[in-house]
Amino acid sequence: MALDLGFMAAQFNLSLGINAMSLLGVLFMLYVYLVQ
């Protein structure tokens, strides 16, 4: 049970991190596009 919860938490953190990174990438590209 604890192992399943830990795995779910790890998957959630991983997907959250990937979403945050992609959002930061989009914001960075938009910033570069506007600054040029």
mmCIF file of C-alpha atoms in Angstrom:
data_model
loop_
_atom_site.group_PDB
_atom_site.id
_atom_site.type_symbol
_atom_site.label_atom_id
_atom_site.label_comp_id
_atom_site.label_asym_id
_atom_site.label_seq_id
_atom_site.Cartn_x
_atom_site.Cartn_y
_atom_site.Cartn_z
ATOM 1 C CA MET A 1 0.000 0.000 0.000
ATOM 2 C CA ALA A 2 2.718 2.465 1.014
ATOM 3 C CA LEU A 3 4.736 1.454 -2.055
ATOM 4 C CA ASP A 4 1.774 2.177 -4.344
ATOM 5 C CA LEU A 5 1.237 5.578 -2.694
ATOM 6 C CA GLY A 6 4.925 6.425 -3.086
ATOM 7 C CA PHE A 7 4.831 5.403 -6.756
ATOM 8 C CA MET A 8 1.715 7.511 -7.371
ATOM 9 C CA ALA A 9 3.333 10.485 -5.612
ATOM 10 C CA ALA A 10 6.476 10.079 -7.735
ATOM 11 C CA GLN A 11 4.422 9.917 -10.948
ATOM 12 C CA PHE A 12 2.450 13.000 -9.875
ATOM 13 C CA ASN A 13 5.616 14.957 -9.046
ATOM 14 C CA LEU A 14 7.198 13.916 -12.355
ATOM 15 C CA SER A 15 4.186 14.998 -14.421
ATOM 16 C CA LEU A 16 3.938 18.236 -12.428
ATOM 17 C CA GLY A 17 7.632 18.942 -13.038
ATOM 18 C CA ILE A 18 7.293 18.232 -16.772
ATOM 19 C CA ASN A 19 4.260 20.531 -17.001
ATOM 20 C CA ALA A 20 6.105 23.294 -15.133
ATOM 21 C CA MET A 21 9.162 22.922 -17.385
ATOM 22 C CA SER A 22 7.092 23.046 -20.583
ATOM 23 C CA LEU A 23 5.208 26.095 -19.282
ATOM 24 C CA LEU A 24 8.523 27.803 -18.465
ATOM 25 C CA GLY A 25 9.805 26.920 -21.941
ATOM 26 C CA VAL A 26 6.742 28.473 -23.587
ATOM 27 C CA LEU A 27 7.056 31.623 -21.465
ATOM 28 C CA PHE A 28 10.773 31.869 -22.280
ATOM 29 C CA MET A 29 10.158 31.512 -26.037
ATOM 30 C CA LEU A 30 7.400 34.132 -25.850
ATOM 31 C CA TYR A 31 9.750 36.468 -23.937
ATOM 32 C CA VAL A 32 12.527 36.004 -26.521
ATOM 33 C CA TYR A 33 10.029 36.552 -29.350
ATOM 34 C CA LEU A 34 8.743 39.790 -27.797
ATOM 35 C CA VAL A 35 12.205 41.152 -26.936
ATOM 36 C CA GLN A 36 13.630 40.733 -30.449
#
